[in-house]
mmCIF file of C-alpha atoms in Angstrom:
data_model
loop_
_atom_site.group_PDB
_atom_site.id
_atom_site.type_symbol
_atom_site.label_atom_id
_atom_site.label_comp_id
_atom_site.label_asym_id
_atom_site.label_seq_id
_atom_site.Cartn_x
_atom_site.Cartn_y
_atom_site.Cartn_z
ATOM 1 C CA MET A 69 163.978 237.136 -84.352
ATOM 2 C CA SER A 70 166.029 235.340 -86.980
ATOM 3 C CA VAL A 71 166.655 236.602 -90.493
ATOM 4 C CA LEU A 72 164.258 233.964 -91.856
ATOM 5 C CA ASP A 73 161.545 235.139 -89.459
ATOM 6 C CA LYS A 74 162.088 238.727 -90.590
ATOM 7 C CA VAL A 75 161.796 237.716 -94.238
ATOM 8 C CA LEU A 76 158.623 235.740 -93.511
ATOM 9 C CA LEU A 77 157.153 238.668 -91.585
ATOM 10 C CA TRP A 78 157.994 240.973 -94.504
ATOM 11 C CA LEU A 79 156.279 238.550 -96.912
ATOM 12 C CA HIS A 80 153.286 238.208 -94.572
ATOM 13 C CA VAL A 81 152.767 241.969 -94.385
ATOM 14 C CA GLY A 82 153.471 242.382 -98.100
ATOM 15 C CA PHE A 83 150.879 239.760 -99.041
ATOM 16 C CA ALA A 84 148.376 241.418 -96.712
ATOM 17 C CA ILE A 85 148.905 244.838 -98.275
ATOM 18 C CA PHE A 86 149.116 243.790 -101.909
ATOM 19 C CA ALA A 87 146.500 241.015 -101.887
ATOM 20 C CA ILE A 88 143.883 241.657 -99.209
ATOM 21 C CA GLY A 89 143.713 245.409 -99.835
ATOM 22 C CA PRO A 90 143.043 245.110 -103.571
ATOM 23 C CA LEU A 91 140.685 242.166 -103.009
ATOM 24 C CA THR A 92 138.602 244.312 -100.688
ATOM 25 C CA ALA A 93 138.615 247.224 -103.147
ATOM 26 C CA VAL A 94 137.656 244.994 -106.082
ATOM 27 C CA THR A 95 134.748 243.315 -104.313
ATOM 28 C CA SER A 96 133.400 246.626 -103.046
ATOM 29 C CA SER A 97 133.305 248.099 -106.558
ATOM 30 C CA VAL A 98 131.516 245.180 -108.242
ATOM 31 C CA PRO A 99 127.922 246.246 -107.325
ATOM 32 C CA ARG A 100 128.440 249.623 -109.001
ATOM 33 C CA TYR A 101 129.358 247.973 -112.296
ATOM 34 C CA ILE A 102 126.491 245.510 -112.057
ATOM 35 C CA ARG A 103 124.138 248.484 -111.812
ATOM 36 C CA THR A 104 125.714 250.096 -114.895
ATOM 37 C CA ARG A 105 125.670 246.720 -116.690
ATOM 38 C CA ASP A 106 129.319 247.081 -117.757
ATOM 39 C CA LEU A 107 130.179 243.486 -118.640
ATOM 40 C CA GLY A 108 133.758 244.208 -119.698
ATOM 41 C CA VAL A 109 134.617 245.726 -116.327
ATOM 42 C CA LEU A 110 132.705 242.990 -114.483
ATOM 43 C CA ARG A 111 134.709 240.276 -116.220
ATOM 44 C CA TYR A 112 137.922 242.088 -115.317
ATOM 45 C CA LEU A 113 136.811 242.467 -111.695
ATOM 46 C CA ARG A 114 135.956 238.773 -111.519
ATOM 47 C CA ARG A 115 139.427 237.826 -112.789
ATOM 48 C CA SER A 116 140.923 240.247 -110.279
ATOM 49 C CA THR A 117 138.879 238.691 -107.480
ATOM 50 C CA ARG A 118 140.236 235.270 -108.401
ATOM 51 C CA LEU A 119 143.836 236.494 -108.632
ATOM 52 C CA PHE A 120 143.856 238.456 -105.376
ATOM 53 C CA GLY A 121 141.862 235.701 -103.675
ATOM 54 C CA VAL A 122 144.572 233.180 -104.513
ATOM 55 C CA LEU A 123 147.287 235.618 -103.437
ATOM 56 C CA THR A 124 145.656 235.968 -100.002
ATOM 57 C CA LEU A 125 146.688 232.374 -99.368
ATOM 58 C CA GLY A 126 150.207 233.780 -99.072
ATOM 59 C CA VAL A 127 149.067 235.727 -96.014
ATOM 60 C CA PHE A 128 147.689 232.575 -94.441
ATOM 61 C CA ILE A 129 150.669 230.355 -95.271
ATOM 62 C CA THR A 130 153.295 232.822 -94.086
ATOM 63 C CA GLY A 131 151.211 233.429 -90.967
ATOM 64 C CA LEU A 132 151.135 229.701 -90.237
ATOM 65 C CA ILE A 133 154.893 229.458 -90.599
ATOM 66 C CA LEU A 134 155.448 232.551 -88.441
ATOM 67 C CA GLY A 135 153.024 231.283 -85.790
ATOM 68 C CA GLY A 136 155.051 228.121 -85.330
ATOM 69 C CA SER A 137 154.661 226.846 -81.805
ATOM 70 C CA ASP A 138 152.171 229.598 -80.852
ATOM 71 C CA LEU A 139 149.405 228.333 -83.154
ATOM 72 C CA GLY A 140 147.402 227.225 -80.117
ATOM 73 C CA ALA A 141 147.193 230.775 -78.798
ATOM 74 C CA PRO A 142 143.562 231.943 -78.727
ATOM 75 C CA TRP A 143 144.212 235.088 -80.776
ATOM 76 C CA LEU A 144 145.973 233.106 -83.513
ATOM 77 C CA SER A 145 143.226 230.481 -83.573
ATOM 78 C CA ALA A 146 140.610 233.221 -83.816
ATOM 79 C CA SER A 147 142.561 234.958 -86.592
ATOM 80 C CA MET A 148 142.945 231.758 -88.606
ATOM 81 C CA THR A 149 139.271 230.895 -88.190
ATOM 82 C CA LEU A 150 138.205 234.372 -89.258
ATOM 83 C CA PHE A 151 140.558 234.180 -92.243
ATOM 84 C CA VAL A 152 138.945 230.936 -93.391
ATOM 85 C CA VAL A 153 135.476 232.483 -92.996
ATOM 86 C CA ALA A 154 136.506 235.520 -95.064
ATOM 87 C CA ALA A 155 138.063 233.257 -97.714
ATOM 88 C CA VAL A 156 134.824 231.269 -97.989
ATOM 89 C CA LEU A 157 132.890 234.525 -98.344
ATOM 90 C CA MET A 158 135.209 235.495 -101.200
ATOM 91 C CA VAL A 159 134.442 232.183 -102.926
ATOM 92 C CA PHE A 160 130.733 233.040 -102.710
ATOM 93 C CA VAL A 161 131.397 236.579 -103.991
ATOM 94 C CA GLU A 162 133.268 235.200 -107.000
ATOM 95 C CA ARG A 163 130.412 232.770 -107.685
ATOM 96 C CA ASP A 164 127.863 235.583 -107.499
ATOM 97 C CA GLN A 165 129.979 237.707 -109.826
ATOM 98 C CA GLY A 166 129.746 234.908 -112.378
ATOM 99 C CA ALA A 167 125.993 234.680 -111.873
ATOM 100 C CA ALA A 168 125.650 238.439 -112.369
ATOM 101 C CA ILE A 169 127.697 238.302 -115.574
ATOM 102 C CA ARG A 170 125.525 235.459 -116.900
ATOM 103 C CA ALA A 171 122.334 237.316 -115.958
ATOM 104 C CA LEU A 172 123.447 240.538 -117.594
ATOM 105 C CA SER A 173 124.655 238.671 -120.699
ATOM 106 C CA SER A 174 121.253 237.100 -121.296
ATOM 107 C CA GLU A 175 118.707 238.695 -123.578
ATOM 108 C CA SER A 176 115.999 238.634 -120.932
ATOM 109 C CA PRO A 177 115.244 242.093 -119.475
ATOM 110 C CA GLU A 178 114.117 240.447 -116.214
ATOM 111 C CA ASP A 179 117.690 239.366 -115.488
ATOM 112 C CA ASP A 180 119.111 242.507 -113.927
ATOM 113 C CA ALA A 181 121.327 240.811 -111.290
ATOM 114 C CA ARG A 182 119.723 242.745 -108.420
ATOM 115 C CA VAL A 183 120.024 239.723 -106.119
ATOM 116 C CA GLN A 184 123.757 239.506 -106.747
ATOM 117 C CA ILE A 185 124.243 243.213 -106.011
ATOM 118 C CA GLY A 186 122.972 242.817 -102.468
ATOM 119 C CA ARG A 187 124.744 239.539 -101.796
ATOM 120 C CA ILE A 188 128.101 240.712 -103.151
ATOM 121 C CA ALA A 189 127.881 243.975 -101.200
ATOM 122 C CA ALA A 190 126.917 242.184 -97.982
ATOM 123 C CA MET A 191 129.514 239.422 -98.187
ATOM 124 C CA GLY A 192 132.234 241.816 -99.330
ATOM 125 C CA GLY A 193 131.421 244.165 -96.453
ATOM 126 C CA ILE A 194 131.462 241.359 -93.904
ATOM 127 C CA ALA A 195 134.799 240.127 -95.265
ATOM 128 C CA ALA A 196 136.236 243.664 -95.004
ATOM 129 C CA VAL A 197 135.205 243.851 -91.353
ATOM 130 C CA ILE A 198 136.738 240.421 -90.758
ATOM 131 C CA TRP A 199 140.039 241.599 -92.297
ATOM 132 C CA LEU A 200 139.987 244.585 -89.917
ATOM 133 C CA VAL A 201 139.326 242.364 -86.900
ATOM 134 C CA ILE A 202 142.244 240.138 -87.912
ATOM 135 C CA LEU A 203 144.439 243.219 -88.308
ATOM 136 C CA PHE A 204 143.495 244.357 -84.807
ATOM 137 C CA LEU A 205 144.271 240.917 -83.362
ATOM 138 C CA MET A 206 147.624 240.800 -85.126
ATOM 139 C CA VAL A 207 148.725 244.280 -84.057
ATOM 140 C CA PHE A 208 147.402 244.120 -80.501
ATOM 141 C CA PHE A 209 148.430 240.598 -79.552
ATOM 142 C CA ALA A 210 151.531 240.124 -81.717
ATOM 143 C CA SER A 211 153.053 243.255 -80.206
ATOM 144 C CA THR A 212 152.678 241.758 -76.701
ATOM 145 C CA ARG A 213 154.467 238.556 -77.713
#
């Protein structure tokens, strides 16, 4: 493994730890603050979701570069596909966070953002499981390479 590959692997793991971990934590805490109707925290969590969501692209890009000629391997194809699915789920979570903030900001008592609570929790939970599956694929199959 060349020095460049080691640096890319370090960046790949670093992005995974410092972007995907916080993204998962942020999205899992959003329903709690919707229930308490804390708009200040919800706005902060939405900004955090955007920031960490963009930073997760670093995981994908460094993974593509590290994969190089092995990108056709089934475990890498599955990992990349799952990553794209989780990223799309995060786009929907961010959209629902905005909808919850708008609903809670309105004067109407009927707008309690209950729909968004369930959707954000479900999509965030599915994305967390996807991240774990990708982690398993990376550790199990990359170590046999």
